[in-house]
Amino acid sequence: MIKSKILRDAALLTIMQLFLDSAALFLNTFITRQMGASAIGILSLMGSFLGLASILSNGNAFLCTSRLISEEIGRKNGDPNGILFYGFRLCLLLSAGVSAAMIIFAEPISQRFFSGAQMTAALRLMPLALITGAFAACLKGYFNATRRAAVAAAVDIAEFVTRCGYIIAAALLTDVRSEHKVCGIMIGSVIAGNTVSVAILVFAYLHFRSRSCGVCSISFRQYTLFSLPIMGGSILTAVLSSTNDALIPICLRLYGDSAGQALGQFGLFEAIVIPTLFFPSVVLCSVAGMIVSETARANAARNTERIRSLTDRIRRYTLVFSFFAAAVIMRFGKQIGELLGGGELTGRMIIMIAPVIPFIYMEIVLEAMIKGLGQQKFSSANYLAEYAIRIAAVLIFIPRLGFCGIVISYYASNIFGNIMRYIKTVRTAGVGYSIFSTVIMPIAVLYASMKASELVIRFTGITACNTFGIAIYVVVWGLFYFISYFALGKVKLISKCGEGLFVNNAQQTTHRVI
């Protein structure tokens, strides 16, 4: 009974994330066809700028509240609600400062970083997006820490549907070509989505909250001090990411492309290539938040055996899955690029970057564990080194090689950064590692299962030349691959560690939320 609830809960979260990622891919395809590739480039740049402003205005409130509330729950006679209100208070102070700066300096920012003064009105709408986003992030962190992940997932769907509806309606009803109109639509969609999120989250909090008789174990000053490493790392990452995004179209122009071509290529890369690479990671994204909470609780309880067990299984499962995802995308990258409207160039880029997928996917789970273990200084230093490598590669190679320079930057930064994360995590958790079991065996099983699936597909007469044929090929390949691992005893659906990770979530989330 419990196991079926565990699987149902995990499956529901994965399906929700799969829906969001699928809808995002098709939305990007729609925008590219309706408004042009340059418009998606403008939206990507504006999204990067808005993401930076959001981090500055809330200091990654989701992660701060999720981790600190989880630790408060792990202590006797704690007060998780008090921690949540500390988060609200800190976000209000940060949002007020950033919003005031945005209103005052909107015109200089629009003239210096965007097309001109016509962007001023759009930028002055951003405080509404920042304040609502900060409060929504705090509440999502609360529900993640209290093991009500389905609430946050449902809110994400409502927010995304609202934003999609706003963008699609604006694209169909108006002739959107100028930069300030595109950015105005982007900010308006964020405000609408955040407003819906806050309304649902407040209702859910009033309905589900449990009153605590305990006393907060930390003061607001201590909360702020504990949050600073997380905030600092998040702000550093956002600044470096925004800088990298801004430099790519500039360097593409140095390569010889026009402004429209540079924005169009950057837009295709951000809207189709990157979402395609990350699309299979929905399973990992669904459990990443739980990994932070579970690791933080085990760390607070000084349960080293649990940390070691979690690290070992999460590492092995992620590598097994990511090798398969990389192989599938390499095999069918050309067809995926054409299906999504990106053409031959996009398909070629997908194939070229696909081999780095195992490193990208490991980052999702390793960063969750590192943050749960409280290793914020390492996380920040590693991100700094990673983005320094990426930005250096962008500046050196894109002006000379064009899009191939983007490939080099992704390979160099992801391989270096995630090898460092891997070494840090296994050493901190005290887990051994073997190249044979983590790299050689998955590749060998992957190759053998691919050949077996090709024989089956050839025998049935199905050709992998259309969507149906590709889907059948991938399903058969996946069955051979994962069944081989089950037969070897390297992967188990449920174990003591698996129950430890999911049973607690299922017992509360399934009964009270789903």
PDB file of C-alpha atoms in Angstrom, residues 145-269:
ATOM      1  CA  ALA A 145      10.237  21.768   3.321  1.00  0.00           C
ATOM      2  CA  THR A 146       6.980  20.487   4.852  1.00  0.00           C
ATOM      3  CA  ARG A 147       6.879  17.721   2.213  1.00  0.00           C
ATOM      4  CA  ARG A 148       3.917  19.086   0.302  1.00  0.00           C
ATOM      5  CA  ALA A 149       5.744  19.194  -2.997  1.00  0.00           C
ATOM      6  CA  ALA A 150       2.522  18.584  -4.947  1.00  0.00           C
ATOM      7  CA  VAL A 151       1.210  21.995  -3.831  1.00  0.00           C
ATOM      8  CA  ALA A 152       4.221  23.788  -5.286  1.00  0.00           C
ATOM      9  CA  ALA A 153       4.020  21.657  -8.442  1.00  0.00           C
ATOM     10  CA  ALA A 154       0.330  22.465  -8.946  1.00  0.00           C
ATOM     11  CA  VAL A 155       1.062  26.162  -8.443  1.00  0.00           C
ATOM     12  CA  ASP A 156       3.845  25.972 -11.036  1.00  0.00           C
ATOM     13  CA  ILE A 157       1.361  24.598 -13.546  1.00  0.00           C
ATOM     14  CA  ALA A 158      -1.187  27.339 -12.788  1.00  0.00           C
ATOM     15  CA  GLU A 159       1.520  29.995 -13.088  1.00  0.00           C
ATOM     16  CA  PHE A 160       2.822  28.583 -16.360  1.00  0.00           C
ATOM     17  CA  VAL A 161      -0.640  28.285 -17.903  1.00  0.00           C
ATOM     18  CA  THR A 162      -1.358  31.912 -16.961  1.00  0.00           C
ATOM     19  CA  ARG A 163       1.904  33.129 -18.466  1.00  0.00           C
ATOM     20  CA  CYS A 164       1.406  31.075 -21.629  1.00  0.00           C
ATOM     21  CA  GLY A 165      -2.113  32.375 -22.079  1.00  0.00           C
ATOM     22  CA  TYR A 166      -0.935  35.962 -21.674  1.00  0.00           C
ATOM     23  CA  ILE A 167       1.930  35.583 -24.185  1.00  0.00           C
ATOM     24  CA  ILE A 168      -0.125  33.707 -26.782  1.00  0.00           C
ATOM     25  CA  ALA A 169      -3.011  36.195 -26.562  1.00  0.00           C
ATOM     26  CA  ALA A 170      -0.645  39.155 -26.902  1.00  0.00           C
ATOM     27  CA  ALA A 171       1.179  37.552 -29.856  1.00  0.00           C
ATOM     28  CA  LEU A 172      -2.062  36.811 -31.692  1.00  0.00           C
ATOM     29  CA  LEU A 173      -3.818  40.120 -30.980  1.00  0.00           C
ATOM     30  CA  THR A 174      -0.932  42.544 -31.617  1.00  0.00           C
ATOM     31  CA  ASP A 175       1.790  42.946 -34.214  1.00  0.00           C
ATOM     32  CA  VAL A 176       4.771  42.464 -31.929  1.00  0.00           C
ATOM     33  CA  ARG A 177       8.144  43.193 -33.502  1.00  0.00           C
ATOM     34  CA  SER A 178       9.813  45.956 -31.489  1.00  0.00           C
ATOM     35  CA  GLU A 179      11.988  45.206 -28.488  1.00  0.00           C
ATOM     36  CA  HIS A 180      10.012  47.239 -25.954  1.00  0.00           C
ATOM     37  CA  LYS A 181       6.720  45.536 -26.918  1.00  0.00           C
ATOM     38  CA  VAL A 182       8.265  42.071 -26.648  1.00  0.00           C
ATOM     39  CA  CYS A 183       9.723  42.926 -23.222  1.00  0.00           C
ATOM     40  CA  GLY A 184       6.423  44.446 -22.100  1.00  0.00           C
ATOM     41  CA  ILE A 185       4.672  41.184 -22.923  1.00  0.00           C
ATOM     42  CA  MET A 186       7.335  39.223 -21.061  1.00  0.00           C
ATOM     43  CA  ILE A 187       7.017  41.305 -17.879  1.00  0.00           C
ATOM     44  CA  GLY A 188       3.218  41.372 -18.064  1.00  0.00           C
ATOM     45  CA  SER A 189       3.085  37.573 -18.301  1.00  0.00           C
ATOM     46  CA  VAL A 190       5.360  37.245 -15.252  1.00  0.00           C
ATOM     47  CA  ILE A 191       3.195  39.627 -13.198  1.00  0.00           C
ATOM     48  CA  ALA A 192       0.028  37.722 -14.144  1.00  0.00           C
ATOM     49  CA  GLY A 193       1.608  34.342 -13.363  1.00  0.00           C
ATOM     50  CA  ASN A 194       3.055  35.475 -10.017  1.00  0.00           C
ATOM     51  CA  THR A 195      -0.252  37.005  -8.943  1.00  0.00           C
ATOM     52  CA  VAL A 196      -2.070  33.737  -9.568  1.00  0.00           C
ATOM     53  CA  SER A 197       0.684  31.825  -7.719  1.00  0.00           C
ATOM     54  CA  VAL A 198       0.547  34.039  -4.627  1.00  0.00           C
ATOM     55  CA  ALA A 199      -3.252  33.787  -4.447  1.00  0.00           C
ATOM     56  CA  ILE A 200      -3.187  29.958  -4.603  1.00  0.00           C
ATOM     57  CA  LEU A 201      -0.242  29.633  -2.217  1.00  0.00           C
ATOM     58  CA  VAL A 202      -1.787  31.901   0.426  1.00  0.00           C
ATOM     59  CA  PHE A 203      -5.020  29.904   0.281  1.00  0.00           C
ATOM     60  CA  ALA A 204      -3.074  26.620   0.550  1.00  0.00           C
ATOM     61  CA  TYR A 205      -0.995  27.930   3.462  1.00  0.00           C
ATOM     62  CA  LEU A 206      -4.075  29.010   5.419  1.00  0.00           C
ATOM     63  CA  HIS A 207      -5.636  25.612   4.759  1.00  0.00           C
ATOM     64  CA  PHE A 208      -2.671  23.321   5.447  1.00  0.00           C
ATOM     65  CA  ARG A 209      -0.546  25.149   8.022  1.00  0.00           C
ATOM     66  CA  SER A 210      -0.088  23.521  11.385  1.00  0.00           C
ATOM     67  CA  ARG A 211       0.243  25.721  14.436  1.00  0.00           C
ATOM     68  CA  SER A 212       3.419  25.184  16.418  1.00  0.00           C
ATOM     69  CA  CYS A 213       3.734  25.449  20.170  1.00  0.00           C
ATOM     70  CA  GLY A 214       7.506  25.670  19.969  1.00  0.00           C
ATOM     71  CA  VAL A 215       9.822  28.653  19.751  1.00  0.00           C
ATOM     72  CA  CYS A 216      11.965  29.628  16.782  1.00  0.00           C
ATOM     73  CA  SER A 217      15.476  28.302  17.344  1.00  0.00           C
ATOM     74  CA  ILE A 218      17.036  31.300  15.563  1.00  0.00           C
ATOM     75  CA  SER A 219      16.424  35.037  15.466  1.00  0.00           C
ATOM     76  CA  PHE A 220      15.793  37.127  12.332  1.00  0.00           C
ATOM     77  CA  ARG A 221      19.405  38.289  12.460  1.00  0.00           C
ATOM     78  CA  GLN A 222      20.601  34.673  12.541  1.00  0.00           C
ATOM     79  CA  TYR A 223      18.218  33.779   9.706  1.00  0.00           C
ATOM     80  CA  THR A 224      19.753  36.549   7.625  1.00  0.00           C
ATOM     81  CA  LEU A 225      23.284  35.417   8.447  1.00  0.00           C
ATOM     82  CA  PHE A 226      22.481  31.792   7.591  1.00  0.00           C
ATOM     83  CA  SER A 227      20.863  32.933   4.337  1.00  0.00           C
ATOM     84  CA  LEU A 228      23.806  35.070   3.223  1.00  0.00           C
ATOM     85  CA  PRO A 229      25.919  32.176   1.849  1.00  0.00           C
ATOM     86  CA  ILE A 230      22.937  30.887  -0.154  1.00  0.00           C
ATOM     87  CA  MET A 231      22.061  34.398  -1.314  1.00  0.00           C
ATOM     88  CA  GLY A 232      25.647  35.166  -2.207  1.00  0.00           C
ATOM     89  CA  GLY A 233      26.005  31.991  -4.260  1.00  0.00           C
ATOM     90  CA  SER A 234      22.701  32.561  -6.032  1.00  0.00           C
ATOM     91  CA  ILE A 235      23.471  36.196  -6.824  1.00  0.00           C
ATOM     92  CA  LEU A 236      26.932  35.265  -8.081  1.00  0.00           C
ATOM     93  CA  THR A 237      25.465  32.574 -10.329  1.00  0.00           C
ATOM     94  CA  ALA A 238      22.765  34.934 -11.653  1.00  0.00           C
ATOM     95  CA  VAL A 239      25.272  37.710 -12.408  1.00  0.00           C
ATOM     96  CA  LEU A 240      27.634  35.340 -14.207  1.00  0.00           C
ATOM     97  CA  SER A 241      24.793  33.653 -16.107  1.00  0.00           C
ATOM     98  CA  SER A 242      23.352  37.006 -17.236  1.00  0.00           C
ATOM     99  CA  THR A 243      26.816  38.175 -18.296  1.00  0.00           C
ATOM    100  CA  ASN A 244      27.326  34.987 -20.302  1.00  0.00           C
ATOM    101  CA  ASP A 245      23.916  35.343 -21.988  1.00  0.00           C
ATOM    102  CA  ALA A 246      24.559  38.978 -22.882  1.00  0.00           C
ATOM    103  CA  LEU A 247      27.989  38.202 -24.341  1.00  0.00           C
ATOM    104  CA  ILE A 248      26.862  35.428 -26.703  1.00  0.00           C
ATOM    105  CA  PRO A 249      24.931  37.634 -29.212  1.00  0.00           C
ATOM    106  CA  ILE A 250      27.661  40.308 -28.963  1.00  0.00           C
ATOM    107  CA  CYS A 251      30.364  37.765 -29.827  1.00  0.00           C
ATOM    108  CA  LEU A 252      28.231  36.306 -32.622  1.00  0.00           C
ATOM    109  CA  ARG A 253      28.141  39.777 -34.170  1.00  0.00           C
ATOM    110  CA  LEU A 254      31.947  39.918 -33.931  1.00  0.00           C
ATOM    111  CA  TYR A 255      31.994  36.628 -35.863  1.00  0.00           C
ATOM    112  CA  GLY A 256      30.230  38.454 -38.702  1.00  0.00           C
ATOM    113  CA  ASP A 257      26.518  37.999 -38.097  1.00  0.00           C
ATOM    114  CA  SER A 258      24.103  40.931 -38.187  1.00  0.00           C
ATOM    115  CA  ALA A 259      22.259  42.017 -35.031  1.00  0.00           C
ATOM    116  CA  GLY A 260      19.101  40.212 -36.190  1.00  0.00           C
ATOM    117  CA  GLN A 261      20.994  37.022 -37.055  1.00  0.00           C
ATOM    118  CA  ALA A 262      22.855  37.075 -33.728  1.00  0.00           C
ATOM    119  CA  LEU A 263      19.638  37.487 -31.719  1.00  0.00           C
ATOM    120  CA  GLY A 264      17.936  34.831 -33.857  1.00  0.00           C
ATOM    121  CA  GLN A 265      20.700  32.287 -33.348  1.00  0.00           C
ATOM    122  CA  PHE A 266      20.887  33.052 -29.640  1.00  0.00           C
ATOM    123  CA  GLY A 267      17.109  32.711 -29.420  1.00  0.00           C
ATOM    124  CA  LEU A 268      17.115  29.307 -31.130  1.00  0.00           C
ATOM    125  CA  PHE A 269      19.882  28.153 -28.819  1.00  0.00           C
TER     126      PHE A 269
END
